[in-house]
C-alpha positions as a printed Julia matrix, in Angstrom:
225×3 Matrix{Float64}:
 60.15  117.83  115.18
 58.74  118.35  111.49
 55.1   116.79  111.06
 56.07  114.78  108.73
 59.34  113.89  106.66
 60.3   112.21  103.41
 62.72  109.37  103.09
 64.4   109.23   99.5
 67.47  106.66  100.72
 67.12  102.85  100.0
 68.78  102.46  102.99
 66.8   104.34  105.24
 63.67  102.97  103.82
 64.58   99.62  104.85
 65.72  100.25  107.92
 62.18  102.09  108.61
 60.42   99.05  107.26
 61.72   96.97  110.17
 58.3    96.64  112.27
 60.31   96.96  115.59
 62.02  100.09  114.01
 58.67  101.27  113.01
 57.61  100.53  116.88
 60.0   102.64  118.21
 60.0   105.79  115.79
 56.09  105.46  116.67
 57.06  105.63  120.7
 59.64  108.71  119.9
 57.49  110.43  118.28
 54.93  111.01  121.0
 58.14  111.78  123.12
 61.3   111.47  124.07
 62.5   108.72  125.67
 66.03  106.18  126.6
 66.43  102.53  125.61
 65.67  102.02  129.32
 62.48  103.51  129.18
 61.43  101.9   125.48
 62.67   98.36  126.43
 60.21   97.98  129.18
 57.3    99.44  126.21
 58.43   97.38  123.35
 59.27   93.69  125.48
 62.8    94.06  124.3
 66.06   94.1   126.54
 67.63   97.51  126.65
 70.69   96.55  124.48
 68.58   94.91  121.65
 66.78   98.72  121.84
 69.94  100.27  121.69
 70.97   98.32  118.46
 67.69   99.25  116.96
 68.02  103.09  118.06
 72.06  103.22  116.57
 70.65  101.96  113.19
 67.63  104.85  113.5
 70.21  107.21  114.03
 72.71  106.64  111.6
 69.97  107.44  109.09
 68.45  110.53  110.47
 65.04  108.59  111.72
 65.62  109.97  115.22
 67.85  112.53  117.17
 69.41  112.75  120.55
 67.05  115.05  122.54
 68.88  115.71  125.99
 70.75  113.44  128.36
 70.13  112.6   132.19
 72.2   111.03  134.54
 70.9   107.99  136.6
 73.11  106.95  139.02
 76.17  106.33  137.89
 74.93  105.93  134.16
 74.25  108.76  131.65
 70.48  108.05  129.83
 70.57  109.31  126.24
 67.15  110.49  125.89
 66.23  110.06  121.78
 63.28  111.8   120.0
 61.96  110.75  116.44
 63.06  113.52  114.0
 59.66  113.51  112.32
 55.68  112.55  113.19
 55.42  110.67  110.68
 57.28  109.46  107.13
 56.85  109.37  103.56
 58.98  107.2   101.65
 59.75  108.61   98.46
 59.78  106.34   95.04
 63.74  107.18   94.93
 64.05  104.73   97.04
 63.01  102.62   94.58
 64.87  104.32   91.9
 65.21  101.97   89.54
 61.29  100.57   89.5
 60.17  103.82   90.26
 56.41  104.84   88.16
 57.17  107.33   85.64
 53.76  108.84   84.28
 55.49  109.58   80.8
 55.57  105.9    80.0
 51.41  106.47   79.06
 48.88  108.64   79.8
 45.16  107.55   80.37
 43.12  109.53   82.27
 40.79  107.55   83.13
 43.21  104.9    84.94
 43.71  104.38   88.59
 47.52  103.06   87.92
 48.0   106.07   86.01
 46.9   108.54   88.96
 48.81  106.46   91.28
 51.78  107.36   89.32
 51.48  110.67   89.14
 50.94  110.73   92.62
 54.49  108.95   92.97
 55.92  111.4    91.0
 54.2   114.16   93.28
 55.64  112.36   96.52
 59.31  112.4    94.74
 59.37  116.19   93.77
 58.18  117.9    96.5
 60.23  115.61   98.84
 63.04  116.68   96.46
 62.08  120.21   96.71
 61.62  120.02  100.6
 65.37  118.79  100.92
 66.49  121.21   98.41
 64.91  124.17  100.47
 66.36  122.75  103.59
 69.66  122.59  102.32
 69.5   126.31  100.93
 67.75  127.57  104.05
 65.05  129.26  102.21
 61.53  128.67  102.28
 59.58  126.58   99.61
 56.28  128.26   98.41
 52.96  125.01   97.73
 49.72  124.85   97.55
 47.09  122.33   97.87
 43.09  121.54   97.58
 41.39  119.02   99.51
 38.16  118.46   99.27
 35.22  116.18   98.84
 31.54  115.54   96.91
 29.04  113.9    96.5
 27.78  113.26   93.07
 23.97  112.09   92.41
 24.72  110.08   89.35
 28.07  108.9    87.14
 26.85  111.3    84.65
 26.61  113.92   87.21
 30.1   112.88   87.5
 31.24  112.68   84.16
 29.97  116.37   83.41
 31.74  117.58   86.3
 34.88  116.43   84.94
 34.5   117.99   81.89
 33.95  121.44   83.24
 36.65  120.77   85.41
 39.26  120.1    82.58
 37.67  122.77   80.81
 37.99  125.41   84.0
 41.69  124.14   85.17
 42.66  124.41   80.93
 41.38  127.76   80.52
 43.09  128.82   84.06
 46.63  127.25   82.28
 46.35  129.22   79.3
 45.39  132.34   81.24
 48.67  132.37   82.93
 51.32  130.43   81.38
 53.93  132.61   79.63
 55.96  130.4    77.88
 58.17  133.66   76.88
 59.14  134.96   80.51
 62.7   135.4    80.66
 62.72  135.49   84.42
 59.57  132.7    84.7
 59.69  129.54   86.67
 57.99  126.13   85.55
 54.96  124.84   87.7
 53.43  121.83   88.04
 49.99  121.45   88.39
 47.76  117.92   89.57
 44.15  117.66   89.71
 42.82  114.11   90.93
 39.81  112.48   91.61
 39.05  108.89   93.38
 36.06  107.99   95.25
 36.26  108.16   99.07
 38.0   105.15  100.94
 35.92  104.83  103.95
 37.43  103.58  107.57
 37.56   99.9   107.6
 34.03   98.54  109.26
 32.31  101.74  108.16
 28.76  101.57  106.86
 26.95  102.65  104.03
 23.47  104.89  104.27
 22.07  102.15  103.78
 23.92   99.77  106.17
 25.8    97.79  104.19
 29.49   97.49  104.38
 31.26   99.63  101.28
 32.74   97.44   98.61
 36.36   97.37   99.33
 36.03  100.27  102.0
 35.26  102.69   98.91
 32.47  105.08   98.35
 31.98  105.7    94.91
 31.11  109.45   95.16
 33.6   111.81   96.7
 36.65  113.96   95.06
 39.91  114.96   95.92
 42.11  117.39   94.51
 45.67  116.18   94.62
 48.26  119.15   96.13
 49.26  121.36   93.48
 52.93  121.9    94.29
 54.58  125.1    93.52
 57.83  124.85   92.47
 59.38  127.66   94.19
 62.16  128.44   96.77
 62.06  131.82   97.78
């Protein structure tokens, strides 16, 4: 079972969406299990579970795991094929966010977007690699602080730019014959806090979001090696 998995068909999407569906991919992924055994977790009789499980099937959401014979019936024993899902904006292919349309730096629609676009790719990439059978070389930064001010803030974006510039101009080699194109995403957003969490201070967040925290979005690395 992959930890997690990204879905980039319509159809798949939808049928994910279903929040029965969504029950049962949650059930198979802590284990595997037969309709048998779900329909007595979910409330549903066993042939409304198999209907559901069919439709999971036919678009890769889960996997038969094993049989076992029960009497005189044979138990098809499904497992979910992932942990968890991403669903990829080409599902949405035709309203999908495409960053090039502007570019502010400052905007939370805009990050959002690129983020999209970040989903898209490396969920391309990851099917590509599969496919091929070859590995698929990423990195990412995650992390988190705590700024004392918003100009505290503000000047540690501008070193930041300055740093991740200086670190693109160091390296690229716009000449390599044999080079390979990279993309590179930097973002930061405050902190969205657990809903119900409190402040220092005890007060409840506005919106569930701490104003003072970073995150540096994964840096994919376009490679299959």
């Amino acid at each position: 079972m992959l930890d997690v998995t990204v879905i980039e068909d319509a159809a798949a999407a939808a049928v994910s969406l279903d929040p029965m569906r969504a029950r049962l991919l949650a059930e198979l992924a802590a284990g595997p299990a037969s309709a048998t055994m779900l329909a007595g977790r979910v409330g549903l009789p066993r042939q409304k579970v198999n209907y559901h499980l069919k439709a999971l099937e036919r678009h890769g959401l889960v996997e038969l795991a094993g049989e076992r014979r029960k009497g005189n019936v044979t138990e098809r024993l499904m497992r979910a094929t992932a942990a968890s899902y991403v669903i990829s904006p080409l599902a949405l292919a035709a309203v999908q966010p495409d960053p090039g349309r502007f570019r502010d730096q400052l905007s939370a629609r805009w990050l959002l977007a690129l983020a999209a676009r970040l989903v898209r790719d490396v969920g391309a990439l990851i099917t590509g690699a599969t496919k091929a059978r070859k590995g698929l070389a990423t990195y990412a930064l995650d992390g988190e602080v705590r700024f004392g001010s918003a100009a505290d803030r503000a000047a540690f974006v501008e070193e930041l730019t300055r740093g991740v510039g200086a670190l693109i101009a160091k390296y690229h080699d716009e000449h390599a014959e044999s080079g390979r194109d990279h993309r590179i995403v930097v973002a930061l957003h405050p902190t969205v806090k657990p809903a119900g969490a409190m402040t220092t201070d005890g007060a409840a967040p506005p919106d569930g979001a701490a104003p003072t925290a970073i995150g540096t979005g994964p840096a994919p690395v376009e490679e299959v090696s």
